[in-house]
Amino acid sequence: MKILHTSDWHVGKVLKGQSRSDEHKAVLAGVIEIARAEQPDLVIVAGDLYDTAAPSSEATRLVTRALTALRRTGADVVAIGGNHDNGPALDALRPWADAAGITLRGGVRENPDEHIIDGTTAGGERWRLAALPFLSQRYAVRALEMYELTAAETNQTYADHLGRVLGRLTEGFTEPDRVHLVTAHLTVTGAATGGGERDAHTVLGYAVPATVFPATAHYVALGHLHRAQRVAGPCPVRYSGSPLAVDFGEQENIPSVTMVEVTASTAARVREVPVTAASALRTVRGTLAQLAEIEAPDAWLRVYVREQPRAGLREEVQELLPRALEIRIDPELLAAPGSGARIAQRSGRSPRELFADYLDSRGHADEGVRELFDELFEEVDH
């Protein structure tokens, strides 16, 4: 059978005030075109369909249309909720999804069998997929209780809980003539972050070892980390990565989807198919004079300016580089010896004096900013 594995769409993403809506439309159109060309038997979307738990109507329309279009290629489609998604809200769409022939699992259900999806390809290959949406620490304990896997002890870790839940979901991975698959939205120990993930859900407390997946699985399709990568484990474990760079920390990632070919008796063969529709993200550095000489790339830009801070500097940079979304004073310049950094003593100092000390510590000599602060402070104080 052939599988298209994708994840971390983050539809609705706003980058430094810039909507990515048009880019998302182009990216998902590209994913759909890959599905039409590759003709997979199964499409797995491994979480974070949305960037926020309260997506706009436009974002919801884009996601539902993309899932519908993927289903119309003839593939079975399974999508799970990620940490950015609202699991109950996704589950509220299940009547629509069921009618469209799409399997949608937003959150963990009381009946573990609802997370086991069986299918057969047009060529007769039987498959079983264990689909586990993102679980917070609290809901990992609740899932154990729902599945009656004995009471969760207070000294057990998140990895212990996830291992037991996955063990319950994959206990039927024993038939030799069936392809066994897992999809989940989580962090595996040793995997590399993409650079734009939500820190609270990628820290070590949320990381699980690859040994939570059974050796009998033919392929594990993961979401959550935005860099496409294979993870060492007892079976083939892989992140598809995001099909577009979500934040500037991901500018070196290569957006793609993962294609997998596997049978019940042969190992999974994996390849990446690039998705190039979104604008690239790039970082540039220099003085204003140097930035003026740059041939601006066709990308959203993060600019580190090697100039002392002053009023109007941002506007000057944006005039030179209209696609600059993030503009900062170069950290290397601020950290340089002689930058004027000194600690302001708060006791007995007026707000004006403290602000003046702050400006001095940042090498900011523009009197106009001090005068503006005085005006604003006068308004607030009276």
mmCIF file of C-alpha atoms in Angstrom:
data_model
loop_
_atom_site.group_PDB
_atom_site.id
_atom_site.type_symbol
_atom_site.label_atom_id
_atom_site.label_comp_id
_atom_site.label_asym_id
_atom_site.label_seq_id
_atom_site.Cartn_x
_atom_site.Cartn_y
_atom_site.Cartn_z
ATOM 1 C CA MET A 1 0.000 0.000 0.000
ATOM 2 C CA LYS A 2 1.003 3.624 -0.477
ATOM 3 C CA ILE A 3 0.647 6.258 2.261
ATOM 4 C CA LEU A 4 0.894 10.051 2.119
ATOM 5 C CA HIS A 5 1.953 11.341 5.545
ATOM 6 C CA THR A 6 1.615 15.052 6.354
ATOM 7 C CA SER A 7 1.164 17.111 9.514
ATOM 8 C CA ASP A 8 1.415 20.527 11.152
ATOM 9 C CA TRP A 9 -0.478 22.559 8.594
ATOM 10 C CA HIS A 10 -1.071 25.376 11.123
ATOM 11 C CA VAL A 11 -3.825 26.926 9.019
ATOM 12 C CA GLY A 12 -4.662 30.392 10.340
ATOM 13 C CA LYS A 13 -1.038 31.189 11.202
ATOM 14 C CA VAL A 14 -0.184 34.880 11.453
ATOM 15 C CA LEU A 15 3.556 35.605 11.306
ATOM 16 C CA LYS A 16 4.527 38.886 12.979
ATOM 17 C CA GLY A 17 1.183 40.356 11.919
ATOM 18 C CA GLN A 18 1.317 38.928 8.380
ATOM 19 C CA SER A 19 -1.489 36.514 7.410
ATOM 20 C CA ARG A 20 -0.322 33.305 5.730
ATOM 21 C CA SER A 21 -3.791 32.562 4.317
ATOM 22 C CA ASP A 22 -2.858 32.782 0.630
ATOM 23 C CA GLU A 23 0.269 30.718 1.261
ATOM 24 C CA HIS A 24 -1.748 28.053 3.043
ATOM 25 C CA LYS A 25 -4.179 27.844 0.127
ATOM 26 C CA ALA A 26 -1.245 27.329 -2.255
ATOM 27 C CA VAL A 27 0.507 24.852 0.048
ATOM 28 C CA LEU A 28 -2.564 22.678 0.567
ATOM 29 C CA ALA A 29 -3.304 22.840 -3.160
ATOM 30 C CA GLY A 30 0.234 21.511 -3.634
ATOM 31 C CA VAL A 31 -0.355 18.671 -1.170
ATOM 32 C CA ILE A 32 -3.573 17.770 -2.993
ATOM 33 C CA GLU A 33 -1.743 17.768 -6.345
ATOM 34 C CA ILE A 34 0.873 15.406 -4.896
ATOM 35 C CA ALA A 35 -1.939 13.102 -3.758
ATOM 36 C CA ARG A 36 -3.495 13.173 -7.223
ATOM 37 C CA ALA A 37 -0.155 12.343 -8.819
ATOM 38 C CA GLU A 38 0.918 9.680 -6.304
ATOM 39 C CA GLN A 39 -2.520 8.063 -5.806
ATOM 40 C CA PRO A 40 -1.949 6.933 -2.190
ATOM 41 C CA ASP A 41 -4.283 4.426 -0.584
ATOM 42 C CA LEU A 42 -4.201 6.332 2.696
ATOM 43 C CA VAL A 43 -3.554 9.960 3.686
ATOM 44 C CA ILE A 44 -2.560 10.578 7.314
ATOM 45 C CA VAL A 45 -2.684 14.119 8.734
ATOM 46 C CA ALA A 46 -0.869 13.801 12.068
ATOM 47 C CA GLY A 47 -2.225 16.814 13.938
ATOM 48 C CA ASP A 48 -2.071 20.619 14.161
ATOM 49 C CA LEU A 49 -4.431 21.202 11.286
ATOM 50 C CA TYR A 50 -4.955 24.675 12.773
ATOM 51 C CA ASP A 51 -2.622 27.170 14.418
ATOM 52 C CA THR A 52 -5.105 28.091 17.126
ATOM 53 C CA ALA A 53 -7.767 26.376 19.209
ATOM 54 C CA ALA A 54 -10.285 28.977 17.982
ATOM 55 C CA PRO A 55 -9.820 28.972 14.191
ATOM 56 C CA SER A 56 -11.608 31.492 12.005
ATOM 57 C CA SER A 57 -14.387 30.460 9.650
ATOM 58 C CA GLU A 58 -11.951 30.977 6.762
ATOM 59 C CA ALA A 59 -9.419 28.589 8.344
ATOM 60 C CA THR A 60 -12.120 25.995 9.027
ATOM 61 C CA ARG A 61 -13.348 26.241 5.452
ATOM 62 C CA LEU A 62 -9.814 25.789 4.086
ATOM 63 C CA VAL A 63 -9.099 22.711 6.235
ATOM 64 C CA THR A 64 -12.414 20.992 5.508
ATOM 65 C CA ARG A 65 -12.074 21.656 1.772
ATOM 66 C CA ALA A 66 -8.515 20.309 1.767
ATOM 67 C CA LEU A 67 -9.544 17.123 3.589
ATOM 68 C CA THR A 68 -12.470 16.695 1.198
ATOM 69 C CA ALA A 69 -10.211 17.160 -1.837
ATOM 70 C CA LEU A 70 -7.745 14.591 -0.465
ATOM 71 C CA ARG A 71 -10.613 12.124 -0.002
ATOM 72 C CA ARG A 72 -11.744 12.734 -3.586
ATOM 73 C CA THR A 73 -8.409 11.460 -4.863
ATOM 74 C CA GLY A 74 -9.681 8.020 -3.843
ATOM 75 C CA ALA A 75 -7.545 7.736 -0.704
ATOM 76 C CA ASP A 76 -8.795 6.957 2.770
ATOM 77 C CA VAL A 77 -8.121 10.024 4.932
ATOM 78 C CA VAL A 78 -7.372 9.985 8.673
ATOM 79 C CA ALA A 79 -6.697 13.217 10.593
ATOM 80 C CA ILE A 80 -5.979 13.621 14.314
ATOM 81 C CA GLY A 81 -5.902 16.606 16.656
ATOM 82 C CA GLY A 82 -2.618 18.210 17.713
ATOM 83 C CA ASN A 83 -1.679 20.451 20.629
ATOM 84 C CA HIS A 84 -2.694 23.571 18.679
ATOM 85 C CA ASP A 85 -6.081 22.095 17.774
ATOM 86 C CA ASN A 86 -9.244 22.139 19.832
ATOM 87 C CA GLY A 87 -9.962 18.410 20.187
ATOM 88 C CA PRO A 88 -13.665 18.726 21.134
ATOM 89 C CA ALA A 89 -14.240 21.214 18.305
ATOM 90 C CA LEU A 90 -12.667 18.788 15.809
ATOM 91 C CA ASP A 91 -14.813 15.986 17.174
ATOM 92 C CA ALA A 92 -17.872 18.195 16.659
ATOM 93 C CA LEU A 93 -17.057 17.999 12.932
ATOM 94 C CA ARG A 94 -17.195 14.198 12.967
ATOM 95 C CA PRO A 95 -20.749 13.962 11.530
ATOM 96 C CA TRP A 96 -19.550 15.988 8.531
ATOM 97 C CA ALA A 97 -16.337 13.961 8.306
ATOM 98 C CA ASP A 98 -18.158 10.622 8.521
ATOM 99 C CA ALA A 99 -20.537 11.692 5.745
ATOM 100 C CA ALA A 100 -17.543 12.706 3.620
ATOM 101 C CA GLY A 101 -15.775 9.394 4.240
ATOM 102 C CA ILE A 102 -13.055 11.054 6.366
ATOM 103 C CA THR A 103 -11.884 9.668 9.718
ATOM 104 C CA LEU A 104 -11.414 12.527 12.193
ATOM 105 C CA ARG A 105 -10.213 12.022 15.768
ATOM 106 C CA GLY A 106 -9.859 15.280 17.673
ATOM 107 C CA GLY A 107 -9.432 13.934 21.186
ATOM 108 C CA VAL A 108 -9.189 10.643 23.035
ATOM 109 C CA ARG A 109 -12.537 8.836 23.263
ATOM 110 C CA GLU A 110 -13.810 6.680 26.099
ATOM 111 C CA ASN A 111 -13.868 3.595 23.875
ATOM 112 C CA PRO A 112 -10.284 2.817 22.773
ATOM 113 C CA ASP A 113 -11.630 0.891 19.777
ATOM 114 C CA GLU A 114 -12.667 4.230 18.265
ATOM 115 C CA HIS A 115 -8.972 4.893 17.772
ATOM 116 C CA ILE A 116 -8.443 1.712 15.770
ATOM 117 C CA ILE A 117 -9.172 2.204 12.067
ATOM 118 C CA ASP A 118 -9.212 -0.789 9.727
ATOM 119 C CA GLY A 119 -9.144 -0.713 5.967
ATOM 120 C CA THR A 120 -8.321 -2.584 2.787
ATOM 121 C CA THR A 121 -6.667 -1.076 -0.274
ATOM 122 C CA ALA A 122 -8.030 -1.459 -3.780
ATOM 123 C CA GLY A 123 -5.265 -4.006 -4.309
ATOM 124 C CA GLY A 124 -6.422 -6.095 -1.357
ATOM 125 C CA GLU A 125 -3.785 -5.095 1.241
ATOM 126 C CA ARG A 126 -5.354 -5.057 4.715
ATOM 127 C CA TRP A 127 -4.241 -2.380 7.156
ATOM 128 C CA ARG A 128 -4.891 -1.265 10.709
ATOM 129 C CA LEU A 129 -4.103 2.201 12.063
ATOM 130 C CA ALA A 130 -3.926 3.199 15.741
ATOM 131 C CA ALA A 131 -4.696 6.937 15.820
ATOM 132 C CA LEU A 132 -3.725 8.848 18.980
ATOM 133 C CA PRO A 133 -4.432 12.615 19.110
ATOM 134 C CA PHE A 134 -2.338 14.896 21.305
ATOM 135 C CA LEU A 135 -2.669 14.188 25.025
ATOM 136 C CA SER A 136 -1.824 16.748 27.696
ATOM 137 C CA GLN A 137 -0.420 15.536 31.023
ATOM 138 C CA ARG A 138 -3.864 15.675 32.632
ATOM 139 C CA TYR A 139 -5.653 13.875 29.824
ATOM 140 C CA ALA A 140 -2.977 11.189 29.636
ATOM 141 C CA VAL A 141 -3.934 10.184 33.181
ATOM 142 C CA ARG A 142 -7.626 10.370 32.305
ATOM 143 C CA ALA A 143 -7.099 8.127 29.266
ATOM 144 C CA LEU A 144 -5.520 5.476 31.484
ATOM 145 C CA GLU A 145 -8.504 5.589 33.801
ATOM 146 C CA MET A 146 -10.984 5.375 30.894
ATOM 147 C CA TYR A 147 -9.204 2.355 29.481
ATOM 148 C CA GLU A 148 -9.046 0.711 32.922
ATOM 149 C CA LEU A 149 -5.306 0.211 32.771
ATOM 150 C CA THR A 150 -5.094 0.426 36.607
ATOM 151 C CA ALA A 151 -4.901 3.674 38.528
ATOM 152 C CA ALA A 152 -2.211 6.113 37.402
ATOM 153 C CA GLU A 153 0.367 6.494 40.163
ATOM 154 C CA THR A 154 1.599 9.957 41.017
ATOM 155 C CA ASN A 155 5.243 9.071 40.419
ATOM 156 C CA GLN A 156 4.668 7.862 36.872
ATOM 157 C CA THR A 157 5.829 10.095 34.049
ATOM 158 C CA TYR A 158 3.999 11.317 30.972
ATOM 159 C CA ALA A 159 6.080 8.819 28.951
ATOM 160 C CA ASP A 160 4.844 5.980 31.192
ATOM 161 C CA HIS A 161 1.238 7.023 30.580
ATOM 162 C CA LEU A 162 1.667 7.352 26.808
ATOM 163 C CA GLY A 163 3.441 4.006 26.634
ATOM 164 C CA ARG A 164 0.555 2.242 28.340
ATOM 165 C CA VAL A 165 -2.092 3.972 26.196
ATOM 166 C CA LEU A 166 -0.206 3.088 22.993
ATOM 167 C CA GLY A 167 0.251 -0.456 24.271
ATOM 168 C CA ARG A 168 -3.511 -0.768 24.619
ATOM 169 C CA LEU A 169 -4.153 0.660 21.154
ATOM 170 C CA THR A 170 -1.593 -1.573 19.431
ATOM 171 C CA GLU A 171 -2.184 -4.832 21.286
ATOM 172 C CA GLY A 172 -3.871 -6.207 18.163
ATOM 173 C CA PHE A 173 -0.775 -5.698 15.990
ATOM 174 C CA THR A 174 -0.219 -9.437 15.693
ATOM 175 C CA GLU A 175 -1.687 -10.545 12.368
ATOM 176 C CA PRO A 176 1.083 -11.408 9.873
ATOM 177 C CA ASP A 177 -0.999 -10.539 6.802
ATOM 178 C CA ARG A 178 -1.909 -6.968 7.811
ATOM 179 C CA VAL A 179 -0.005 -3.654 7.619
ATOM 180 C CA HIS A 180 0.144 -2.163 11.127
ATOM 181 C CA LEU A 181 0.348 1.635 11.407
ATOM 182 C CA VAL A 182 0.413 4.239 14.184
ATOM 183 C CA THR A 183 -0.191 7.978 14.008
ATOM 184 C CA ALA A 184 0.325 10.288 16.984
ATOM 185 C CA HIS A 185 1.081 13.898 17.821
ATOM 186 C CA LEU A 186 3.933 13.997 20.315
ATOM 187 C CA THR A 187 7.641 14.570 20.941
ATOM 188 C CA VAL A 188 10.044 11.637 20.710
ATOM 189 C CA THR A 189 13.258 11.818 22.712
ATOM 190 C CA GLY A 190 16.247 12.546 20.478
ATOM 191 C CA ALA A 191 14.263 14.096 17.620
ATOM 192 C CA ALA A 192 15.226 17.575 16.402
ATOM 193 C CA THR A 193 12.745 20.408 16.818
ATOM 194 C CA GLY A 194 11.918 22.447 13.761
ATOM 195 C CA GLY A 195 12.249 25.824 15.462
ATOM 196 C CA GLY A 196 8.665 27.032 15.637
ATOM 197 C CA GLU A 197 6.927 24.564 17.936
ATOM 198 C CA ARG A 198 5.174 25.563 21.142
ATOM 199 C CA ASP A 199 7.861 25.169 23.822
ATOM 200 C CA ALA A 200 5.537 24.007 26.591
ATOM 201 C CA HIS A 201 4.694 20.853 24.677
ATOM 202 C CA THR A 202 8.203 19.973 23.461
ATOM 203 C CA VAL A 203 10.101 20.169 26.756
ATOM 204 C CA LEU A 204 11.528 16.991 28.247
ATOM 205 C CA GLY A 205 8.478 16.394 30.453
ATOM 206 C CA TYR A 206 6.470 15.779 27.283
ATOM 207 C CA ALA A 207 9.088 13.691 25.458
ATOM 208 C CA VAL A 208 8.618 9.941 25.106
ATOM 209 C CA PRO A 209 11.156 7.317 24.017
ATOM 210 C CA ALA A 210 10.670 5.650 20.644
ATOM 211 C CA THR A 211 10.332 2.356 22.517
ATOM 212 C CA VAL A 212 6.679 3.242 23.257
ATOM 213 C CA PHE A 213 5.969 2.069 19.696
ATOM 214 C CA PRO A 214 5.728 -1.670 19.059
ATOM 215 C CA ALA A 215 8.265 -3.519 16.928
ATOM 216 C CA THR A 216 5.297 -5.005 15.064
ATOM 217 C CA ALA A 217 4.358 -1.609 13.577
ATOM 218 C CA HIS A 218 5.280 -1.222 9.904
ATOM 219 C CA TYR A 219 5.307 2.601 10.093
ATOM 220 C CA VAL A 220 4.695 5.324 12.708
ATOM 221 C CA ALA A 221 3.458 8.650 11.262
ATOM 222 C CA LEU A 222 4.169 11.458 13.714
ATOM 223 C CA GLY A 223 3.245 15.105 13.938
ATOM 224 C CA HIS A 224 4.326 17.932 16.260
ATOM 225 C CA LEU A 225 7.965 18.570 15.307
ATOM 226 C CA HIS A 226 8.199 20.679 12.166
ATOM 227 C CA ARG A 227 11.388 19.228 10.677
ATOM 228 C CA ALA A 228 11.017 16.161 8.425
ATOM 229 C CA GLN A 229 13.132 13.400 9.958
ATOM 230 C CA ARG A 230 13.464 9.742 10.769
ATOM 231 C CA VAL A 231 13.717 8.771 14.438
ATOM 232 C CA ALA A 232 15.603 5.653 15.542
ATOM 233 C CA GLY A 233 13.240 3.129 17.094
ATOM 234 C CA PRO A 234 12.054 -0.478 17.120
ATOM 235 C CA CYS A 235 10.118 0.184 13.880
ATOM 236 C CA PRO A 236 10.150 2.910 11.197
ATOM 237 C CA VAL A 237 9.275 6.156 13.054
ATOM 238 C CA ARG A 238 9.074 9.442 11.178
ATOM 239 C CA TYR A 239 7.989 13.066 11.351
ATOM 240 C CA SER A 240 6.720 14.429 8.041
ATOM 241 C CA GLY A 241 7.445 18.002 9.135
ATOM 242 C CA SER A 242 5.343 21.008 8.233
ATOM 243 C CA PRO A 243 4.628 21.708 4.533
ATOM 244 C CA LEU A 244 5.607 25.350 5.121
ATOM 245 C CA ALA A 245 8.038 27.129 7.433
ATOM 246 C CA VAL A 246 5.873 28.295 10.337
ATOM 247 C CA ASP A 247 8.343 30.698 11.981
ATOM 248 C CA PHE A 248 11.822 32.121 11.392
ATOM 249 C CA GLY A 249 13.399 29.367 13.486
ATOM 250 C CA GLU A 250 12.415 26.991 10.666
ATOM 251 C CA GLN A 251 14.078 28.835 7.796
ATOM 252 C CA GLU A 252 16.511 25.978 7.117
ATOM 253 C CA ASN A 253 13.772 23.306 6.998
ATOM 254 C CA ILE A 254 12.749 21.835 3.646
ATOM 255 C CA PRO A 255 8.919 21.726 3.579
ATOM 256 C CA SER A 256 7.624 18.410 2.267
ATOM 257 C CA VAL A 257 5.234 15.505 2.653
ATOM 258 C CA THR A 258 6.362 11.928 3.174
ATOM 259 C CA MET A 259 5.414 9.090 0.833
ATOM 260 C CA VAL A 260 5.560 5.555 2.213
ATOM 261 C CA GLU A 261 5.247 2.254 0.346
ATOM 262 C CA VAL A 262 4.853 -0.890 2.435
ATOM 263 C CA THR A 263 3.277 -4.333 2.476
ATOM 264 C CA ALA A 264 2.550 -6.725 5.320
ATOM 265 C CA SER A 265 5.683 -8.684 4.437
ATOM 266 C CA THR A 266 8.111 -5.963 3.300
ATOM 267 C CA ALA A 267 9.756 -3.004 5.048
ATOM 268 C CA ALA A 268 8.511 0.526 4.533
ATOM 269 C CA ARG A 269 10.196 2.508 1.755
ATOM 270 C CA VAL A 270 10.136 6.224 2.501
ATOM 271 C CA ARG A 271 10.779 9.302 0.375
ATOM 272 C CA GLU A 272 10.154 13.020 0.745
ATOM 273 C CA VAL A 273 8.229 15.045 -1.817
ATOM 274 C CA PRO A 274 8.975 18.804 -1.523
ATOM 275 C CA VAL A 275 6.187 21.362 -1.179
ATOM 276 C CA THR A 276 7.471 24.696 -2.489
ATOM 277 C CA ALA A 277 4.394 26.932 -2.668
ATOM 278 C CA ALA A 278 4.951 29.008 0.482
ATOM 279 C CA SER A 279 7.282 31.976 0.733
ATOM 280 C CA ALA A 280 10.659 31.180 2.243
ATOM 281 C CA LEU A 281 11.764 32.732 5.523
ATOM 282 C CA ARG A 282 15.202 34.352 5.631
ATOM 283 C CA THR A 283 17.374 36.329 8.060
ATOM 284 C CA VAL A 284 19.608 39.201 6.879
ATOM 285 C CA ARG A 285 22.064 41.366 8.850
ATOM 286 C CA GLY A 286 23.856 44.635 8.232
ATOM 287 C CA THR A 287 24.054 48.369 8.609
ATOM 288 C CA LEU A 288 21.530 50.479 6.713
ATOM 289 C CA ALA A 289 24.141 50.999 4.003
ATOM 290 C CA GLN A 290 24.732 47.258 3.740
ATOM 291 C CA LEU A 291 21.000 46.485 3.736
ATOM 292 C CA ALA A 292 20.525 49.001 0.915
ATOM 293 C CA GLU A 293 22.931 46.963 -1.217
ATOM 294 C CA ILE A 294 21.143 43.639 -0.603
ATOM 295 C CA GLU A 295 19.246 42.127 -3.482
ATOM 296 C CA ALA A 296 16.161 41.370 -1.414
ATOM 297 C CA PRO A 297 15.203 37.675 -1.643
ATOM 298 C CA ASP A 298 11.641 36.662 -2.498
ATOM 299 C CA ALA A 299 10.965 35.752 1.115
ATOM 300 C CA TRP A 300 9.630 37.063 4.395
ATOM 301 C CA LEU A 301 12.543 38.625 6.227
ATOM 302 C CA ARG A 302 13.887 38.868 9.750
ATOM 303 C CA VAL A 303 16.356 41.768 9.819
ATOM 304 C CA TYR A 304 19.119 42.262 12.373
ATOM 305 C CA VAL A 305 20.226 45.893 12.026
ATOM 306 C CA ARG A 306 23.782 46.829 12.961
ATOM 307 C CA GLU A 307 22.911 50.396 13.998
ATOM 308 C CA GLN A 308 22.411 52.113 17.332
ATOM 309 C CA PRO A 309 18.688 52.251 18.225
ATOM 310 C CA ARG A 310 16.880 55.436 17.306
ATOM 311 C CA ALA A 311 13.415 56.634 16.497
ATOM 312 C CA GLY A 312 12.410 55.937 12.886
ATOM 313 C CA LEU A 313 14.971 53.154 12.335
ATOM 314 C CA ARG A 314 12.275 50.522 11.767
ATOM 315 C CA GLU A 315 10.614 52.655 9.110
ATOM 316 C CA GLU A 316 13.939 53.175 7.328
ATOM 317 C CA VAL A 317 14.553 49.424 7.225
ATOM 318 C CA GLN A 318 11.036 48.694 5.973
ATOM 319 C CA GLU A 319 11.486 51.259 3.210
ATOM 320 C CA LEU A 320 14.600 49.374 2.085
ATOM 321 C CA LEU A 321 13.110 45.905 2.632
ATOM 322 C CA PRO A 322 9.286 45.970 2.334
ATOM 323 C CA ARG A 323 9.003 42.246 3.178
ATOM 324 C CA ALA A 324 10.722 42.659 6.542
ATOM 325 C CA LEU A 325 8.348 41.301 9.191
ATOM 326 C CA GLU A 326 10.711 41.305 12.160
ATOM 327 C CA ILE A 327 13.292 44.043 12.708
ATOM 328 C CA ARG A 328 15.716 43.977 15.628
ATOM 329 C CA ILE A 329 18.983 45.544 16.643
ATOM 330 C CA ASP A 330 21.642 42.905 16.016
ATOM 331 C CA PRO A 331 22.168 41.057 19.353
ATOM 332 C CA GLU A 332 25.896 40.886 18.602
ATOM 333 C CA LEU A 333 26.015 44.685 18.489
ATOM 334 C CA LEU A 334 24.182 45.058 21.805
ATOM 335 C CA ALA A 335 26.473 42.482 23.451
ATOM 336 C CA ALA A 336 29.666 44.110 22.177
ATOM 337 C CA PRO A 337 32.130 45.585 24.701
ATOM 338 C CA GLY A 338 31.542 49.301 25.203
ATOM 339 C CA SER A 339 27.851 49.075 24.369
ATOM 340 C CA GLY A 340 27.130 51.070 27.519
ATOM 341 C CA ALA A 341 25.345 48.328 29.465
ATOM 342 C CA ARG A 342 24.946 49.151 33.117
ATOM 343 C CA ILE A 343 22.499 48.217 35.822
ATOM 344 C CA ALA A 344 19.958 50.809 36.891
ATOM 345 C CA GLN A 345 19.370 51.035 40.634
ATOM 346 C CA ARG A 346 15.610 51.368 41.128
ATOM 347 C CA SER A 347 15.452 52.645 44.693
ATOM 348 C CA GLY A 348 14.679 56.383 44.848
ATOM 349 C CA ARG A 349 14.902 56.861 41.052
ATOM 350 C CA SER A 350 12.152 58.538 39.035
ATOM 351 C CA PRO A 351 10.584 56.779 36.026
ATOM 352 C CA ARG A 352 12.300 59.301 33.752
ATOM 353 C CA GLU A 353 15.697 58.487 35.258
ATOM 354 C CA LEU A 354 15.107 54.737 35.037
ATOM 355 C CA PHE A 355 14.017 55.037 31.412
ATOM 356 C CA ALA A 356 17.079 57.155 30.630
ATOM 357 C CA ASP A 357 19.275 54.475 32.223
ATOM 358 C CA TYR A 358 17.537 51.804 30.136
ATOM 359 C CA LEU A 359 18.166 53.763 26.925
ATOM 360 C CA ASP A 360 21.812 54.224 27.878
ATOM 361 C CA SER A 361 22.153 50.488 28.575
ATOM 362 C CA ARG A 362 20.889 49.777 25.054
ATOM 363 C CA GLY A 363 23.165 52.352 23.425
ATOM 364 C CA HIS A 364 20.152 54.508 22.545
ATOM 365 C CA ALA A 365 21.192 58.178 22.293
ATOM 366 C CA ASP A 366 18.127 59.616 20.523
ATOM 367 C CA GLU A 367 16.782 62.594 22.508
ATOM 368 C CA GLY A 368 13.486 62.415 20.621
ATOM 369 C CA VAL A 369 12.622 59.140 22.340
ATOM 370 C CA ARG A 370 13.351 60.587 25.774
ATOM 371 C CA GLU A 371 11.169 63.594 25.025
ATOM 372 C CA LEU A 372 8.346 61.346 23.796
ATOM 373 C CA PHE A 373 8.562 59.323 27.012
ATOM 374 C CA ASP A 374 8.354 62.540 29.039
ATOM 375 C CA GLU A 375 5.216 63.588 27.145
ATOM 376 C CA LEU A 376 3.538 60.198 27.584
ATOM 377 C CA PHE A 377 4.497 59.996 31.247
ATOM 378 C CA GLU A 378 3.105 63.500 31.819
ATOM 379 C CA GLU A 379 -0.228 62.446 30.297
ATOM 380 C CA VAL A 380 -0.463 59.269 32.371
ATOM 381 C CA ASP A 381 0.675 60.930 35.592
ATOM 382 C CA HIS A 382 -1.963 63.599 35.367
#
